[in-house]
JSON list of C-alpha atoms in Angstrom, two decimals:
[
{"chain": "A", "resi": 1, "resn": "MET", "atom": "CA", "xyz": [0.00, 0.00, 0.00]},
{"chain": "A", "resi": 2, "resn": "THR", "atom": "CA", "xyz": [1.31, 3.48, -0.86]},
{"chain": "A", "resi": 3, "resn": "PRO", "atom": "CA", "xyz": [2.45, 5.33, 2.27]},
{"chain": "A", "resi": 4, "resn": "ILE", "atom": "CA", "xyz": [-0.26, 7.99, 1.96]},
{"chain": "A", "resi": 5, "resn": "LEU", "atom": "CA", "xyz": [0.17, 9.11, 5.57]},
{"chain": "A", "resi": 6, "resn": "ASP", "atom": "CA", "xyz": [3.89, 9.87, 5.44]},
{"chain": "A", "resi": 7, "resn": "GLN", "atom": "CA", "xyz": [3.33, 13.60, 4.96]},
{"chain": "A", "resi": 8, "resn": "PHE", "atom": "CA", "xyz": [1.26, 13.72, 8.16]},
{"chain": "A", "resi": 9, "resn": "ILE", "atom": "CA", "xyz": [3.35, 11.53, 10.45]},
{"chain": "A", "resi": 10, "resn": "ARG", "atom": "CA", "xyz": [6.09, 13.99, 11.40]},
{"chain": "A", "resi": 11, "resn": "SER", "atom": "CA", "xyz": [4.92, 17.28, 12.81]},
{"chain": "A", "resi": 12, "resn": "GLY", "atom": "CA", "xyz": [6.80, 19.68, 15.03]},
{"chain": "A", "resi": 13, "resn": "THR", "atom": "CA", "xyz": [3.72, 21.39, 16.45]},
{"chain": "A", "resi": 14, "resn": "PRO", "atom": "CA", "xyz": [1.41, 19.88, 19.11]},
{"chain": "A", "resi": 15, "resn": "PHE", "atom": "CA", "xyz": [-2.14, 19.00, 18.13]},
{"chain": "A", "resi": 16, "resn": "ARG", "atom": "CA", "xyz": [-4.73, 20.55, 20.42]},
{"chain": "A", "resi": 17, "resn": "PRO", "atom": "CA", "xyz": [-8.40, 19.93, 19.53]},
{"chain": "A", "resi": 18, "resn": "LYS", "atom": "CA", "xyz": [-10.53, 23.02, 18.92]},
{"chain": "A", "resi": 19, "resn": "THR", "atom": "CA", "xyz": [-13.80, 21.24, 18.15]},
{"chain": "A", "resi": 20, "resn": "MET", "atom": "CA", "xyz": [-15.55, 18.02, 19.14]},
{"chain": "A", "resi": 21, "resn": "ALA", "atom": "CA", "xyz": [-14.72, 16.68, 15.68]},
{"chain": "A", "resi": 22, "resn": "ASP", "atom": "CA", "xyz": [-11.04, 17.35, 16.38]},
{"chain": "A", "resi": 23, "resn": "LEU", "atom": "CA", "xyz": [-11.27, 15.46, 19.66]},
{"chain": "A", "resi": 24, "resn": "PHE", "atom": "CA", "xyz": [-13.01, 12.53, 17.99]},
{"chain": "A", "resi": 25, "resn": "ALA", "atom": "CA", "xyz": [-10.27, 12.46, 15.33]},
{"chain": "A", "resi": 26, "resn": "LEU", "atom": "CA", "xyz": [-7.57, 12.51, 18.00]},
{"chain": "A", "resi": 27, "resn": "ARG", "atom": "CA", "xyz": [-9.15, 9.60, 19.86]},
{"chain": "A", "resi": 28, "resn": "LEU", "atom": "CA", "xyz": [-9.56, 7.69, 16.59]},
{"chain": "A", "resi": 29, "resn": "ALA", "atom": "CA", "xyz": [-5.87, 8.20, 15.82]},
{"chain": "A", "resi": 30, "resn": "HIS", "atom": "CA", "xyz": [-4.97, 6.98, 19.32]},
{"chain": "A", "resi": 31, "resn": "LYS", "atom": "CA", "xyz": [-7.17, 3.88, 18.96]},
{"chain": "A", "resi": 32, "resn": "LEU", "atom": "CA", "xyz": [-5.49, 3.06, 15.65]},
{"chain": "A", "resi": 33, "resn": "ASN", "atom": "CA", "xyz": [-2.00, 3.49, 17.14]},
{"chain": "A", "resi": 34, "resn": "ASP", "atom": "CA", "xyz": [-1.46, 6.29, 14.63]},
{"chain": "A", "resi": 35, "resn": "ALA", "atom": "CA", "xyz": [-1.46, 9.37, 16.87]},
{"chain": "A", "resi": 36, "resn": "GLU", "atom": "CA", "xyz": [1.38, 11.10, 15.00]},
{"chain": "A", "resi": 37, "resn": "ALA", "atom": "CA", "xyz": [-0.89, 11.29, 11.94]},
{"chain": "A", "resi": 38, "resn": "VAL", "atom": "CA", "xyz": [-3.69, 12.96, 13.91]},
{"chain": "A", "resi": 39, "resn": "ARG", "atom": "CA", "xyz": [-3.96, 15.94, 11.52]},
{"chain": "A", "resi": 40, "resn": "HIS", "atom": "CA", "xyz": [-4.79, 13.54, 8.72]},
{"chain": "A", "resi": 41, "resn": "TYR", "atom": "CA", "xyz": [-7.60, 12.01, 10.81]},
{"chain": "A", "resi": 42, "resn": "ALA", "atom": "CA", "xyz": [-8.87, 15.50, 11.62]},
{"chain": "A", "resi": 43, "resn": "GLN", "atom": "CA", "xyz": [-9.06, 16.13, 7.87]},
{"chain": "A", "resi": 44, "resn": "LEU", "atom": "CA", "xyz": [-10.94, 12.84, 7.39]},
{"chain": "A", "resi": 45, "resn": "ALA", "atom": "CA", "xyz": [-13.42, 13.98, 10.03]},
{"chain": "A", "resi": 46, "resn": "THR", "atom": "CA", "xyz": [-14.37, 16.89, 7.76]},
{"chain": "A", "resi": 47, "resn": "GLN", "atom": "CA", "xyz": [-14.89, 14.55, 4.77]},
{"chain": "A", "resi": 48, "resn": "TYR", "atom": "CA", "xyz": [-16.72, 11.63, 6.36]},
{"chain": "A", "resi": 49, "resn": "SER", "atom": "CA", "xyz": [-19.45, 11.37, 8.94]},
{"chain": "A", "resi": 50, "resn": "GLU", "atom": "CA", "xyz": [-18.66, 10.14, 12.42]},
{"chain": "A", "resi": 51, "resn": "GLY", "atom": "CA", "xyz": [-20.77, 7.07, 11.69]},
{"chain": "A", "resi": 52, "resn": "GLU", "atom": "CA", "xyz": [-18.74, 6.21, 8.58]},
{"chain": "A", "resi": 53, "resn": "LEU", "atom": "CA", "xyz": [-15.47, 6.59, 10.48]},
{"chain": "A", "resi": 54, "resn": "LEU", "atom": "CA", "xyz": [-16.74, 4.43, 13.34]},
{"chain": "A", "resi": 55, "resn": "ALA", "atom": "CA", "xyz": [-17.96, 1.73, 10.95]},
{"chain": "A", "resi": 56, "resn": "ALA", "atom": "CA", "xyz": [-14.54, 1.59, 9.24]},
{"chain": "A", "resi": 57, "resn": "PHE", "atom": "CA", "xyz": [-12.83, 1.55, 12.65]},
{"chain": "A", "resi": 58, "resn": "ARG", "atom": "CA", "xyz": [-14.88, -1.41, 13.85]},
{"chain": "A", "resi": 59, "resn": "ARG", "atom": "CA", "xyz": [-14.27, -3.36, 10.65]},
{"chain": "A", "resi": 60, "resn": "ALA", "atom": "CA", "xyz": [-10.53, -2.70, 10.95]},
{"chain": "A", "resi": 61, "resn": "VAL", "atom": "CA", "xyz": [-10.44, -3.82, 14.58]},
{"chain": "A", "resi": 62, "resn": "ASN", "atom": "CA", "xyz": [-12.55, -6.90, 13.84]},
{"chain": "A", "resi": 63, "resn": "SER", "atom": "CA", "xyz": [-10.46, -7.87, 10.80]},
{"chain": "A", "resi": 64, "resn": "GLY", "atom": "CA", "xyz": [-7.94, -9.68, 12.97]},
{"chain": "A", "resi": 65, "resn": "ILE", "atom": "CA", "xyz": [-5.11, -7.70, 11.36]},
{"chain": "A", "resi": 66, "resn": "SER", "atom": "CA", "xyz": [-3.45, -5.85, 14.22]},
{"chain": "A", "resi": 67, "resn": "ALA", "atom": "CA", "xyz": [-0.01, -5.11, 12.73]},
{"chain": "A", "resi": 68, "resn": "ASP", "atom": "CA", "xyz": [-1.05, -1.84, 11.07]},
{"chain": "A", "resi": 69, "resn": "LEU", "atom": "CA", "xyz": [-4.53, -0.79, 12.13]},
{"chain": "A", "resi": 70, "resn": "GLY", "atom": "CA", "xyz": [-4.17, 2.65, 10.57]},
{"chain": "A", "resi": 71, "resn": "ARG", "atom": "CA", "xyz": [-3.68, 1.28, 7.08]},
{"chain": "A", "resi": 72, "resn": "ARG", "atom": "CA", "xyz": [-6.37, -1.35, 7.57]},
{"chain": "A", "resi": 73, "resn": "PHE", "atom": "CA", "xyz": [-8.74, 1.41, 8.63]},
{"chain": "A", "resi": 74, "resn": "HIS", "atom": "CA", "xyz": [-8.10, 3.28, 5.38]},
{"chain": "A", "resi": 75, "resn": "VAL", "atom": "CA", "xyz": [-8.81, 0.14, 3.36]},
{"chain": "A", "resi": 76, "resn": "GLU", "atom": "CA", "xyz": [-12.11, -0.26, 5.16]},
{"chain": "A", "resi": 77, "resn": "LEU", "atom": "CA", "xyz": [-12.95, 3.41, 4.78]},
{"chain": "A", "resi": 78, "resn": "ARG", "atom": "CA", "xyz": [-12.47, 3.22, 0.98]},
{"chain": "A", "resi": 79, "resn": "HIS", "atom": "CA", "xyz": [-14.95, 0.34, 0.92]},
{"chain": "A", "resi": 80, "resn": "SER", "atom": "CA", "xyz": [-17.44, 2.10, 3.14]},
{"chain": "A", "resi": 81, "resn": "GLY", "atom": "CA", "xyz": [-20.97, 1.06, 2.29]},
{"chain": "A", "resi": 82, "resn": "GLY", "atom": "CA", "xyz": [-22.59, 4.15, 3.71]},
{"chain": "A", "resi": 83, "resn": "ASN", "atom": "CA", "xyz": [-23.31, 5.76, 7.04]},
{"chain": "A", "resi": 84, "resn": "GLY", "atom": "CA", "xyz": [-22.62, 3.69, 10.10]},
{"chain": "A", "resi": 85, "resn": "PRO", "atom": "CA", "xyz": [-24.41, 4.09, 13.43]},
{"chain": "A", "resi": 86, "resn": "ASN", "atom": "CA", "xyz": [-23.63, 6.86, 15.89]},
{"chain": "A", "resi": 87, "resn": "PHE", "atom": "CA", "xyz": [-23.83, 5.52, 19.44]},
{"chain": "A", "resi": 88, "resn": "ARG", "atom": "CA", "xyz": [-23.22, 8.72, 21.33]},
{"chain": "A", "resi": 89, "resn": "THR", "atom": "CA", "xyz": [-26.73, 8.97, 22.83]},
{"chain": "A", "resi": 90, "resn": "SER", "atom": "CA", "xyz": [-26.23, 8.28, 26.53]},
{"chain": "A", "resi": 91, "resn": "HIS", "atom": "CA", "xyz": [-26.96, 10.71, 29.36]},
{"chain": "A", "resi": 92, "resn": "THR", "atom": "CA", "xyz": [-24.00, 11.29, 31.63]},
{"chain": "A", "resi": 93, "resn": "ALA", "atom": "CA", "xyz": [-23.41, 13.33, 34.78]},
{"chain": "A", "resi": 94, "resn": "ALA", "atom": "CA", "xyz": [-19.79, 14.46, 34.97]},
{"chain": "A", "resi": 95, "resn": "ILE", "atom": "CA", "xyz": [-18.82, 15.48, 38.50]},
{"chain": "A", "resi": 96, "resn": "ARG", "atom": "CA", "xyz": [-15.66, 17.29, 39.60]},
{"chain": "A", "resi": 97, "resn": "VAL", "atom": "CA", "xyz": [-15.12, 17.15, 43.36]},
{"chain": "A", "resi": 98, "resn": "GLU", "atom": "CA", "xyz": [-12.81, 19.66, 45.00]},
{"chain": "A", "resi": 99, "resn": "ARG", "atom": "CA", "xyz": [-12.15, 20.49, 48.64]},
{"chain": "A", "resi": 100, "resn": "ARG", "atom": "CA", "xyz": [-14.38, 23.58, 48.55]},
{"chain": "A", "resi": 101, "resn": "ALA", "atom": "CA", "xyz": [-16.60, 22.95, 45.54]},
{"chain": "A", "resi": 102, "resn": "VAL", "atom": "CA", "xyz": [-18.52, 20.33, 43.55]},
{"chain": "A", "resi": 103, "resn": "ALA", "atom": "CA", "xyz": [-19.11, 21.00, 39.84]},
{"chain": "A", "resi": 104, "resn": "VAL", "atom": "CA", "xyz": [-21.49, 19.12, 37.56]},
{"chain": "A", "resi": 105, "resn": "ALA", "atom": "CA", "xyz": [-21.80, 18.98, 33.78]},
{"chain": "A", "resi": 106, "resn": "ILE", "atom": "CA", "xyz": [-24.74, 17.09, 32.27]},
{"chain": "A", "resi": 107, "resn": "PHE", "atom": "CA", "xyz": [-24.37, 15.56, 28.81]},
{"chain": "A", "resi": 108, "resn": "SER", "atom": "CA", "xyz": [-27.06, 14.26, 26.50]},
{"chain": "A", "resi": 109, "resn": "GLY", "atom": "CA", "xyz": [-25.05, 12.58, 23.79]},
{"chain": "A", "resi": 110, "resn": "ASP", "atom": "CA", "xyz": [-22.34, 15.10, 22.94]},
{"chain": "A", "resi": 111, "resn": "GLN", "atom": "CA", "xyz": [-24.54, 18.05, 23.90]},
{"chain": "A", "resi": 112, "resn": "LEU", "atom": "CA", "xyz": [-23.64, 19.86, 27.10]},
{"chain": "A", "resi": 113, "resn": "SER", "atom": "CA", "xyz": [-27.10, 20.56, 28.50]},
{"chain": "A", "resi": 114, "resn": "TYR", "atom": "CA", "xyz": [-26.49, 21.85, 32.03]},
{"chain": "A", "resi": 115, "resn": "THR", "atom": "CA", "xyz": [-23.64, 23.03, 34.27]},
{"chain": "A", "resi": 116, "resn": "GLN", "atom": "CA", "xyz": [-23.53, 24.12, 37.88]},
{"chain": "A", "resi": 117, "resn": "VAL", "atom": "CA", "xyz": [-21.03, 24.50, 40.69]},
{"chain": "A", "resi": 118, "resn": "ARG", "atom": "CA", "xyz": [-21.83, 24.29, 44.42]},
{"chain": "A", "resi": 119, "resn": "GLN", "atom": "CA", "xyz": [-19.46, 26.07, 46.77]},
{"chain": "A", "resi": 120, "resn": "LEU", "atom": "CA", "xyz": [-18.80, 24.16, 49.99]},
{"chain": "A", "resi": 121, "resn": "SER", "atom": "CA", "xyz": [-18.30, 25.14, 53.58]},
{"chain": "A", "resi": 122, "resn": "SER", "atom": "CA", "xyz": [-14.91, 24.80, 55.25]},
{"chain": "A", "resi": 123, "resn": "ASN", "atom": "CA", "xyz": [-16.73, 22.74, 57.89]},
{"chain": "A", "resi": 124, "resn": "ARG", "atom": "CA", "xyz": [-16.33, 19.07, 56.91]},
{"chain": "A", "resi": 125, "resn": "SER", "atom": "CA", "xyz": [-19.77, 17.94, 58.06]},
{"chain": "A", "resi": 126, "resn": "LYS", "atom": "CA", "xyz": [-21.54, 20.79, 56.28]},
{"chain": "A", "resi": 127, "resn": "ALA", "atom": "CA", "xyz": [-19.47, 20.21, 53.14]},
{"chain": "A", "resi": 128, "resn": "LEU", "atom": "CA", "xyz": [-20.40, 16.51, 53.10]},
{"chain": "A", "resi": 129, "resn": "ASN", "atom": "CA", "xyz": [-24.10, 17.25, 53.55]},
{"chain": "A", "resi": 130, "resn": "SER", "atom": "CA", "xyz": [-24.04, 19.91, 50.85]},
{"chain": "A", "resi": 131, "resn": "SER", "atom": "CA", "xyz": [-22.22, 17.63, 48.39]},
{"chain": "A", "resi": 132, "resn": "VAL", "atom": "CA", "xyz": [-24.60, 14.73, 48.99]},
{"chain": "A", "resi": 133, "resn": "GLY", "atom": "CA", "xyz": [-27.64, 16.96, 48.69]},
{"chain": "A", "resi": 134, "resn": "PHE", "atom": "CA", "xyz": [-26.42, 18.59, 45.49]},
{"chain": "A", "resi": 135, "resn": "VAL", "atom": "CA", "xyz": [-25.55, 15.33, 43.74]},
{"chain": "A", "resi": 136, "resn": "SER", "atom": "CA", "xyz": [-28.83, 13.73, 44.88]},
{"chain": "A", "resi": 137, "resn": "TRP", "atom": "CA", "xyz": [-30.72, 16.67, 43.38]},
{"chain": "A", "resi": 138, "resn": "VAL", "atom": "CA", "xyz": [-28.79, 16.36, 40.11]},
{"chain": "A", "resi": 139, "resn": "ALA", "atom": "CA", "xyz": [-29.60, 12.62, 39.88]},
{"chain": "A", "resi": 140, "resn": "ASP", "atom": "CA", "xyz": [-33.30, 13.22, 40.59]},
{"chain": "A", "resi": 141, "resn": "GLN", "atom": "CA", "xyz": [-33.54, 16.16, 38.21]},
{"chain": "A", "resi": 142, "resn": "PHE", "atom": "CA", "xyz": [-31.68, 14.81, 35.17]},
{"chain": "A", "resi": 143, "resn": "HIS", "atom": "CA", "xyz": [-31.88, 11.00, 35.50]},
{"chain": "A", "resi": 144, "resn": "PRO", "atom": "CA", "xyz": [-28.43, 10.25, 34.03]},
{"chain": "A", "resi": 145, "resn": "ASP", "atom": "CA", "xyz": [-27.72, 6.66, 33.01]},
{"chain": "A", "resi": 146, "resn": "SER", "atom": "CA", "xyz": [-24.09, 6.91, 34.16]},
{"chain": "A", "resi": 147, "resn": "ALA", "atom": "CA", "xyz": [-21.69, 9.21, 35.97]},
{"chain": "A", "resi": 148, "resn": "VAL", "atom": "CA", "xyz": [-18.01, 10.04, 35.72]},
{"chain": "A", "resi": 149, "resn": "LEU", "atom": "CA", "xyz": [-15.66, 11.44, 38.34]},
{"chain": "A", "resi": 150, "resn": "GLU", "atom": "CA", "xyz": [-11.98, 12.23, 38.35]},
{"chain": "A", "resi": 151, "resn": "SER", "atom": "CA", "xyz": [-10.13, 9.60, 40.35]},
{"chain": "A", "resi": 152, "resn": "ILE", "atom": "CA", "xyz": [-8.13, 10.83, 43.32]},
{"chain": "A", "resi": 153, "resn": "PRO", "atom": "CA", "xyz": [-4.80, 9.15, 44.12]},
{"chain": "A", "resi": 154, "resn": "ALA", "atom": "CA", "xyz": [-4.79, 7.27, 47.44]},
{"chain": "A", "resi": 155, "resn": "GLY", "atom": "CA", "xyz": [-3.56, 9.40, 50.30]},
{"chain": "A", "resi": 156, "resn": "ASP", "atom": "CA", "xyz": [-4.09, 12.63, 48.35]},
{"chain": "A", "resi": 157, "resn": "GLU", "atom": "CA", "xyz": [-6.15, 15.41, 49.98]},
{"chain": "A", "resi": 158, "resn": "ILE", "atom": "CA", "xyz": [-8.10, 13.75, 52.81]},
{"chain": "A", "resi": 159, "resn": "GLN", "atom": "CA", "xyz": [-11.00, 16.23, 52.66]},
{"chain": "A", "resi": 160, "resn": "ARG", "atom": "CA", "xyz": [-11.40, 15.78, 48.91]},
{"chain": "A", "resi": 161, "resn": "GLN", "atom": "CA", "xyz": [-11.21, 11.99, 49.30]},
{"chain": "A", "resi": 162, "resn": "ALA", "atom": "CA", "xyz": [-14.04, 12.06, 51.84]},
{"chain": "A", "resi": 163, "resn": "LEU", "atom": "CA", "xyz": [-16.24, 14.25, 49.65]},
{"chain": "A", "resi": 164, "resn": "ASN", "atom": "CA", "xyz": [-15.53, 12.13, 46.58]},
{"chain": "A", "resi": 165, "resn": "GLN", "atom": "CA", "xyz": [-16.43, 8.93, 48.44]},
{"chain": "A", "resi": 166, "resn": "ALA", "atom": "CA", "xyz": [-19.68, 10.46, 49.69]},
{"chain": "A", "resi": 167, "resn": "VAL", "atom": "CA", "xyz": [-20.63, 11.40, 46.12]},
{"chain": "A", "resi": 168, "resn": "ILE", "atom": "CA", "xyz": [-19.80, 7.88, 44.88]},
{"chain": "A", "resi": 169, "resn": "GLU", "atom": "CA", "xyz": [-22.03, 6.35, 47.57]},
{"chain": "A", "resi": 170, "resn": "VAL", "atom": "CA", "xyz": [-24.94, 8.56, 46.48]},
{"chain": "A", "resi": 171, "resn": "LEU", "atom": "CA", "xyz": [-24.48, 7.47, 42.87]},
{"chain": "A", "resi": 172, "resn": "ARG", "atom": "CA", "xyz": [-24.18, 3.80, 43.80]},
{"chain": "A", "resi": 173, "resn": "ALA", "atom": "CA", "xyz": [-27.38, 4.05, 45.83]},
{"chain": "A", "resi": 174, "resn": "GLY", "atom": "CA", "xyz": [-29.08, 5.07, 42.59]},
{"chain": "A", "resi": 175, "resn": "ILE", "atom": "CA", "xyz": [-27.52, 2.04, 40.85]},
{"chain": "A", "resi": 176, "resn": "LEU", "atom": "CA", "xyz": [-25.64, 4.23, 38.38]},
{"chain": "A", "resi": 177, "resn": "PRO", "atom": "CA", "xyz": [-22.59, 2.90, 36.53]},
{"chain": "A", "resi": 178, "resn": "ILE", "atom": "CA", "xyz": [-19.61, 5.02, 37.53]},
{"chain": "A", "resi": 179, "resn": "TRP", "atom": "CA", "xyz": [-16.55, 5.82, 35.44]},
{"chain": "A", "resi": 180, "resn": "GLU", "atom": "CA", "xyz": [-13.42, 7.07, 37.17]},
{"chain": "A", "resi": 181, "resn": "VAL", "atom": "CA", "xyz": [-10.85, 8.83, 35.01]},
{"chain": "A", "resi": 182, "resn": "SER", "atom": "CA", "xyz": [-7.44, 10.01, 36.15]},
{"chain": "A", "resi": 183, "resn": "LYS", "atom": "CA", "xyz": [-6.04, 13.45, 35.46]},
{"chain": "A", "resi": 184, "resn": "GLN", "atom": "CA", "xyz": [-3.17, 11.81, 33.57]},
{"chain": "A", "resi": 185, "resn": "GLU", "atom": "CA", "xyz": [-5.60, 9.96, 31.29]},
{"chain": "A", "resi": 186, "resn": "LEU", "atom": "CA", "xyz": [-7.35, 13.24, 30.44]},
{"chain": "A", "resi": 187, "resn": "PHE", "atom": "CA", "xyz": [-3.99, 14.83, 29.67]},
{"chain": "A", "resi": 188, "resn": "ARG", "atom": "CA", "xyz": [-3.11, 11.94, 27.31]},
{"chain": "A", "resi": 189, "resn": "GLU", "atom": "CA", "xyz": [-6.43, 11.85, 25.51]},
{"chain": "A", "resi": 190, "resn": "TYR", "atom": "CA", "xyz": [-6.83, 15.60, 24.93]},
{"chain": "A", "resi": 191, "resn": "GLY", "atom": "CA", "xyz": [-3.58, 16.26, 23.10]},
{"chain": "A", "resi": 192, "resn": "GLN", "atom": "CA", "xyz": [-0.79, 14.93, 20.90]},
{"chain": "A", "resi": 193, "resn": "PRO", "atom": "CA", "xyz": [1.62, 14.93, 22.57]},
{"chain": "A", "resi": 194, "resn": "ALA", "atom": "CA", "xyz": [-0.09, 14.73, 25.95]},
{"chain": "A", "resi": 195, "resn": "LEU", "atom": "CA", "xyz": [-1.06, 17.90, 27.78]},
{"chain": "A", "resi": 196, "resn": "ARG", "atom": "CA", "xyz": [1.08, 19.01, 30.70]},
{"chain": "A", "resi": 197, "resn": "SER", "atom": "CA", "xyz": [-1.35, 21.02, 32.84]},
{"chain": "A", "resi": 198, "resn": "ARG", "atom": "CA", "xyz": [-4.96, 21.68, 33.74]},
{"chain": "A", "resi": 199, "resn": "LYS", "atom": "CA", "xyz": [-4.53, 25.12, 32.20]},
{"chain": "A", "resi": 200, "resn": "GLU", "atom": "CA", "xyz": [-4.04, 23.51, 28.78]},
{"chain": "A", "resi": 201, "resn": "LEU", "atom": "CA", "xyz": [-7.04, 21.22, 29.33]},
{"chain": "A", "resi": 202, "resn": "ARG", "atom": "CA", "xyz": [-9.25, 24.14, 30.34]},
{"chain": "A", "resi": 203, "resn": "GLN", "atom": "CA", "xyz": [-8.14, 26.13, 27.30]},
{"chain": "A", "resi": 204, "resn": "ILE", "atom": "CA", "xyz": [-9.27, 23.26, 25.05]},
{"chain": "A", "resi": 205, "resn": "VAL", "atom": "CA", "xyz": [-12.63, 23.03, 26.83]},
{"chain": "A", "resi": 206, "resn": "THR", "atom": "CA", "xyz": [-13.30, 26.76, 26.48]},
{"chain": "A", "resi": 207, "resn": "GLU", "atom": "CA", "xyz": [-12.28, 26.57, 22.82]},
{"chain": "A", "resi": 208, "resn": "ILE", "atom": "CA", "xyz": [-15.03, 23.97, 22.32]},
{"chain": "A", "resi": 209, "resn": "TRP", "atom": "CA", "xyz": [-17.53, 25.80, 24.58]},
{"chain": "A", "resi": 210, "resn": "PRO", "atom": "CA", "xyz": [-16.65, 29.52, 24.79]},
{"chain": "A", "resi": 211, "resn": "VAL", "atom": "CA", "xyz": [-19.60, 30.04, 27.15]},
{"chain": "A", "resi": 212, "resn": "LEU", "atom": "CA", "xyz": [-17.64, 28.19, 29.84]},
{"chain": "A", "resi": 213, "resn": "ALA", "atom": "CA", "xyz": [-14.84, 30.77, 29.88]},
{"chain": "A", "resi": 214, "resn": "GLY", "atom": "CA", "xyz": [-14.49, 32.90, 32.98]},
{"chain": "A", "resi": 215, "resn": "SER", "atom": "CA", "xyz": [-13.75, 32.63, 36.66]},
{"chain": "A", "resi": 216, "resn": "ASN", "atom": "CA", "xyz": [-15.87, 32.25, 39.82]},
{"chain": "A", "resi": 217, "resn": "GLY", "atom": "CA", "xyz": [-16.07, 28.47, 39.72]},
{"chain": "A", "resi": 218, "resn": "HIS", "atom": "CA", "xyz": [-15.91, 28.18, 35.94]},
{"chain": "A", "resi": 219, "resn": "SER", "atom": "CA", "xyz": [-12.60, 26.32, 36.10]},
{"chain": "A", "resi": 220, "resn": "PHE", "atom": "CA", "xyz": [-14.23, 23.43, 37.98]},
{"chain": "A", "resi": 221, "resn": "ILE", "atom": "CA", "xyz": [-17.11, 23.37, 35.50]},
{"chain": "A", "resi": 222, "resn": "GLN", "atom": "CA", "xyz": [-14.52, 23.23, 32.69]},
{"chain": "A", "resi": 223, "resn": "ASP", "atom": "CA", "xyz": [-12.94, 20.22, 34.42]},
{"chain": "A", "resi": 224, "resn": "ALA", "atom": "CA", "xyz": [-16.32, 18.50, 34.71]},
{"chain": "A", "resi": 225, "resn": "ALA", "atom": "CA", "xyz": [-17.05, 19.18, 31.04]},
{"chain": "A", "resi": 226, "resn": "ALA", "atom": "CA", "xyz": [-13.69, 17.66, 30.06]},
{"chain": "A", "resi": 227, "resn": "LEU", "atom": "CA", "xyz": [-14.57, 14.52, 32.05]},
{"chain": "A", "resi": 228, "resn": "GLY", "atom": "CA", "xyz": [-18.00, 14.22, 30.47]},
{"chain": "A", "resi": 229, "resn": "LEU", "atom": "CA", "xyz": [-16.89, 14.73, 26.90]},
{"chain": "A", "resi": 230, "resn": "HIS", "atom": "CA", "xyz": [-14.06, 12.23, 27.41]},
{"chain": "A", "resi": 231, "resn": "VAL", "atom": "CA", "xyz": [-16.56, 9.53, 28.39]},
{"chain": "A", "resi": 232, "resn": "GLN", "atom": "CA", "xyz": [-19.08, 10.39, 25.68]},
{"chain": "A", "resi": 233, "resn": "VAL", "atom": "CA", "xyz": [-16.43, 10.09, 22.97]},
{"chain": "A", "resi": 234, "resn": "GLU", "atom": "CA", "xyz": [-15.03, 6.91, 24.52]},
{"chain": "A", "resi": 235, "resn": "ARG", "atom": "CA", "xyz": [-18.49, 5.32, 24.36]},
{"chain": "A", "resi": 236, "resn": "CYS", "atom": "CA", "xyz": [-18.41, 5.64, 20.57]},
{"chain": "A", "resi": 237, "resn": "PHE", "atom": "CA", "xyz": [-15.55, 3.17, 20.37]},
{"chain": "A", "resi": 238, "resn": "LEU", "atom": "CA", "xyz": [-17.01, 0.67, 22.85]},
{"chain": "A", "resi": 239, "resn": "ASN", "atom": "CA", "xyz": [-20.17, -0.19, 20.95]}
]
């Protein structure tokens, strides 16, 4: 096969997604072990529907040929029989727990439908009660079918650990599947090469949703939105 991707493989500038299509393309490139050619996949995302790209991806993965998934994907894409299914239809509550705040971003498919941040008391008991009450209200109001939180390393920030565990118990009581995603995983999946800071991650989120720019708790909402979009895109590749 002609090395059609050679012109895209070496690039001296980092790739930072500016749209949801860019993020999808980046994750597709990662899944195909072809991350250095991410700009090519971003170009494909402007030429093909997400469903077509997903259908070609699944055929490549299921072909049993694992040596060069990127090239196999392109073979399958050329033989695309039409639009494949788009599975990004789930309702997810993305929750960012901090020592003095809990932020929530609600996703319906890839649409960000609601955001809110609850400031917490410095008193541990009051903070726990406020966190539990807020997350319970969110679950009752929006009826998500899953939730995602940022995982907290063991032994890191005792107050935040306690709040996070209280939120998890509320979600489990509602029999909700829970995803936990590390900060490092978010950094890897939102850039090529990987991001180095939350500042970079928040810049990407506000590029996608300019309405989330600002201060006064917006940074925690940006973090929650990054968590939610990460899971919604990941779901595409799991079906």
